Coordinates of C-alpha atoms in Angstrom, one line a residue:
A1 CA 0.0 0.0 0.0
L2 CA 2.8 2.4 0.8
N3 CA 4.5 1.7 -2.5
R4 CA 1.3 2.6 -4.4
L5 CA 1.0 5.8 -2.5
R6 CA 4.6 6.7 -3.3
R7 CA 3.9 6.2 -7.0
V8 CA 0.7 8.3 -6.8
F9 CA 2.3 11.2 -5.0
A10 CA 5.8 10.8 -6.7
D11 CA 7.4 11.1 -3.3
P12 CA 8.9 8.5 -0.8
L13 CA 6.5 10.0 1.9
F14 CA 8.5 8.3 4.7
V15 CA 12.3 7.9 5.0
R16 CA 14.1 5.5 7.3
H17 CA 16.6 6.7 10.0
P18 CA 18.2 5.0 13.0
R19 CA 15.1 5.6 15.2
G20 CA 12.5 4.5 12.6
L21 CA 10.6 6.3 9.9
S22 CA 10.0 10.0 9.5
P23 CA 7.5 11.7 7.1
T24 CA 8.9 13.8 4.3
P25 CA 7.9 17.4 3.8
R26 CA 5.4 16.2 1.1
A27 CA 3.8 13.8 3.6
L28 CA 3.5 16.5 6.2
A29 CA 1.8 18.8 3.6
L30 CA -0.7 16.1 2.8
E31 CA -1.7 15.4 6.4
P32 CA -4.5 18.1 6.8
Q33 CA -6.0 17.1 3.4
L34 CA -5.9 13.4 4.2
A35 CA -7.5 14.0 7.6
K36 CA -10.4 15.9 6.0
A37 CA -10.8 13.2 3.4
L38 CA -10.8 10.4 6.0
G39 CA -13.4 12.3 8.0
A40 CA -15.7 12.5 5.0
I41 CA -15.3 8.7 4.3
E42 CA -16.0 7.9 8.0
S43 CA -19.2 10.0 7.8
L44 CA -20.4 7.9 4.8
V45 CA -19.9 4.6 6.5
A46 CA -20.6 5.5 10.1
P47 CA -23.3 3.3 11.7
D48 CA -25.1 6.3 13.2
G49 CA -25.9 7.4 9.6
F50 CA -27.8 4.2 8.8
D51 CA -31.6 4.7 8.9
P52 CA -33.3 1.3 8.6
G53 CA -36.7 3.0 8.0
Q54 CA -35.4 4.7 4.9
A55 CA -32.9 2.0 3.7
V56 CA -33.4 0.2 0.4
S57 CA -31.0 -2.7 0.8
T58 CA -30.6 -6.5 0.7
F59 CA -28.6 -8.2 3.4
T60 CA -27.4 -11.8 3.4
I61 CA -27.4 -13.4 6.8
A62 CA -26.0 -16.8 7.5
A63 CA -27.7 -18.5 10.5
T64 CA -28.1 -21.8 12.2
D65 CA -31.6 -23.2 12.7
Y66 CA -31.4 -21.9 16.3
G67 CA -30.4 -18.4 15.1
L68 CA -33.2 -18.4 12.5
A69 CA -35.9 -19.4 15.0
M70 CA -34.8 -17.1 17.9
V71 CA -33.6 -14.0 16.0
L72 CA -34.4 -13.9 12.3
V73 CA -38.0 -15.0 12.3
P74 CA -39.1 -12.1 14.6
L75 CA -36.7 -9.8 12.9
I76 CA -38.1 -10.4 9.4
A77 CA -41.6 -10.0 10.7
R78 CA -40.7 -6.7 12.3
L79 CA -39.0 -5.4 9.1
Q80 CA -42.3 -5.6 7.2
D81 CA -43.5 -2.6 9.2
T82 CA -40.3 -0.8 10.2
S83 CA -38.1 -1.2 7.1
P84 CA -40.2 -1.8 4.0
G85 CA -37.3 -1.2 1.7
M86 CA -35.1 -3.8 3.3
R87 CA -34.8 -7.4 2.2
I88 CA -33.1 -10.3 4.1
C89 CA -31.6 -13.3 2.3
V90 CA -31.1 -16.1 4.8
R91 CA -28.5 -18.8 4.1
A92 CA -27.6 -21.9 6.0
L93 CA -24.6 -21.3 8.1
R94 CA -21.6 -23.4 7.0
R95 CA -19.1 -23.5 9.8
D96 CA -16.2 -24.7 7.6
T97 CA -16.5 -21.8 5.1
L98 CA -18.1 -19.1 7.2
L99 CA -15.0 -17.1 7.8
E100 CA -14.0 -17.1 4.2
E101 CA -17.6 -16.1 3.1
F102 CA -17.6 -13.3 5.6
Q103 CA -14.3 -11.9 4.6
A104 CA -15.2 -12.2 0.9
G105 CA -18.4 -10.2 1.4
A106 CA -20.7 -13.1 0.5
V107 CA -22.3 -12.9 3.9
D108 CA -23.1 -9.6 5.6
F109 CA -24.0 -11.0 9.0
A110 CA -23.8 -14.3 10.9
I111 CA -26.0 -15.5 13.7
A112 CA -25.0 -18.6 15.6
G113 CA -23.7 -20.0 18.8
I114 CA -20.4 -18.2 19.3
D115 CA -18.9 -20.3 22.1
R116 CA -16.7 -22.1 19.5
A117 CA -16.8 -19.7 16.6
P118 CA -13.5 -18.5 15.1
E119 CA -12.2 -15.4 16.9
P120 CA -13.0 -12.9 14.1
L121 CA -16.7 -14.1 14.2
R122 CA -17.3 -14.0 17.9
G123 CA -18.9 -10.5 17.8
R124 CA -21.4 -9.7 20.5
V125 CA -23.5 -12.0 22.6
L126 CA -27.3 -11.5 22.0
F127 CA -28.4 -13.7 24.8
K128 CA -27.4 -16.9 26.7
D129 CA -29.7 -19.9 26.9
P130 CA -29.3 -22.6 29.5
F131 CA -29.7 -26.2 28.4
V132 CA -32.6 -28.4 29.6
L133 CA -33.4 -32.1 29.1
I134 CA -36.3 -32.7 26.7
A135 CA -38.4 -35.9 26.5
R136 CA -41.8 -37.1 25.4
N137 CA -44.8 -37.0 27.7
G138 CA -44.9 -40.1 29.9
H139 CA -41.3 -41.1 29.3
P140 CA -40.8 -44.2 31.5
G141 CA -37.2 -43.3 32.4
L142 CA -38.3 -40.0 34.0
A143 CA -41.3 -41.2 36.0
G144 CA -39.5 -41.3 39.4
G145 CA -37.4 -38.1 39.0
L146 CA -34.0 -37.7 37.6
D147 CA -30.6 -38.2 39.2
M148 CA -27.1 -38.5 37.6
D149 CA -27.4 -42.3 37.3
G150 CA -30.7 -42.1 35.6
F151 CA -29.6 -39.3 33.3
C152 CA -26.6 -41.4 32.1
R153 CA -28.8 -44.5 31.5
L154 CA -31.2 -42.7 29.2
R155 CA -30.7 -42.9 25.5
H156 CA -29.7 -39.5 24.1
A157 CA -29.8 -37.6 20.8
I158 CA -27.5 -34.7 20.3
V159 CA -26.9 -31.9 17.8
S160 CA -23.6 -32.5 15.9
F161 CA -21.9 -29.9 13.7
G162 CA -19.5 -32.5 12.3
G163 CA -16.0 -33.1 13.3
R164 CA -14.2 -36.2 14.3
E165 CA -16.6 -37.1 17.1
P166 CA -20.2 -36.6 15.9
F167 CA -21.6 -38.4 19.0
R168 CA -19.9 -36.2 21.5
G169 CA -20.7 -32.7 22.6
R170 CA -20.4 -30.1 25.4
V171 CA -22.6 -32.2 27.8
D172 CA -20.2 -35.1 27.3
E173 CA -17.3 -33.0 28.3
I174 CA -19.1 -31.9 31.5
L175 CA -19.9 -35.5 32.3
A176 CA -16.4 -36.7 31.6
Q177 CA -15.1 -34.2 34.2
A178 CA -17.3 -36.0 36.7
G179 CA -16.1 -39.4 35.5
R180 CA -19.4 -40.1 33.9
S181 CA -20.7 -40.8 30.3
R182 CA -24.1 -41.1 28.7
D183 CA -25.6 -43.3 26.0
V184 CA -25.8 -41.3 22.7
R185 CA -27.8 -43.0 20.0
A186 CA -28.5 -40.4 17.4
A187 CA -27.0 -37.1 16.1
V188 CA -28.9 -34.5 14.1
S189 CA -27.8 -31.3 12.4
G190 CA -30.0 -28.7 14.3
F191 CA -31.8 -28.1 17.5
T192 CA -35.2 -27.7 15.8
E193 CA -35.0 -31.3 14.7
L194 CA -34.9 -32.6 18.3
P195 CA -38.5 -32.1 19.4
A196 CA -40.0 -34.3 16.6
L197 CA -37.3 -37.0 17.3
V198 CA -37.9 -37.2 21.1
S199 CA -41.7 -36.8 21.0
G200 CA -42.0 -39.9 18.9
S201 CA -39.5 -42.1 20.7
D202 CA -37.8 -42.8 24.1
L203 CA -34.8 -40.7 23.1
V204 CA -34.1 -37.6 25.2
A205 CA -31.9 -34.6 24.4
M206 CA -30.2 -31.6 25.9
A207 CA -31.2 -28.3 24.2
P208 CA -31.6 -24.5 24.7
R209 CA -34.5 -23.8 27.1
S210 CA -36.0 -20.8 25.3
L211 CA -36.2 -22.6 21.9
M212 CA -37.6 -25.8 23.4
R213 CA -40.4 -24.0 25.2
R214 CA -41.9 -23.3 21.8
Y215 CA -42.6 -27.0 21.4
E216 CA -44.5 -27.6 24.6
P217 CA -46.7 -29.5 25.3
S218 CA -45.6 -32.0 22.7
I219 CA -42.4 -32.4 24.7
V220 CA -41.6 -32.0 28.4
L221 CA -38.7 -29.9 29.8
H222 CA -36.7 -31.3 32.7
E223 CA -33.9 -29.7 34.7
P224 CA -30.7 -31.9 34.4
P225 CA -29.2 -33.3 37.6
F226 CA -26.0 -31.1 37.1
E227 CA -25.1 -27.7 35.9
G228 CA -25.5 -28.0 32.2
P229 CA -24.0 -25.8 29.4
T230 CA -25.3 -22.5 28.4
R231 CA -25.7 -21.7 24.7
P232 CA -24.5 -18.1 23.9
L233 CA -26.2 -16.9 20.7
G234 CA -24.4 -14.0 19.0
G235 CA -23.7 -12.2 15.8
R236 CA -21.1 -10.4 13.8
G237 CA -21.3 -8.5 10.5
H238 CA -21.6 -5.4 8.5
P239 CA -21.0 -2.3 10.7
R240 CA -24.4 -0.9 9.8
L241 CA -26.2 -4.1 10.9
D242 CA -23.9 -4.4 13.8
V243 CA -25.3 -1.4 15.5
W244 CA -28.9 -1.6 14.3
L245 CA -29.5 -5.3 14.7
L246 CA -27.6 -5.9 17.9
H247 CA -29.3 -2.9 19.7

């Protein structure tokens, strides 16, 4: 970048000396003009200048099924009244390519659990959702209450995002710290798939409380016999959306 500027201004701009770099007279003369130009650019892209009520834009948002249900469904419904000129294109979030898509501008915003997201995509936490155990009504393994032994004996389904251990998740890490393990029989790709699975079988699952409450009374929510994980849902994206959506 410095070489390009040197060609543009036909001046070295900075010269090296024993203590580092010093600006040339030409660079010092350019400083006030550059400061003014940068201020004008910042005013164009500043988030405070973004008015969603007047905006005519299309944004592409990558989201998990959890992020879609908890954030984007109510957001899109609200936009119909508050931002009639704004359109939202929702894409399935692909964890293996998300960082590249974000950096390339193919995705404007990402909404997902951020506890294990790459550092550049951690952004801000929207809310945290504690996990509960979900099961069908009348599950025989839950008739007499639930202790740690009973929890581990149950047959579990989990949400797996791929990787080398598709049948192991955060709950299994917590159990392992206590010297325990559970019986995992099925792995699905999203939390919204769990209610139908457990309501029609004797499988149980650990899932975010706020999301699972939407499926009552077809499933029953139970407190686990230990301090379960909490799912932080967060987002990161275009500076205009970063201010507007997250506030």
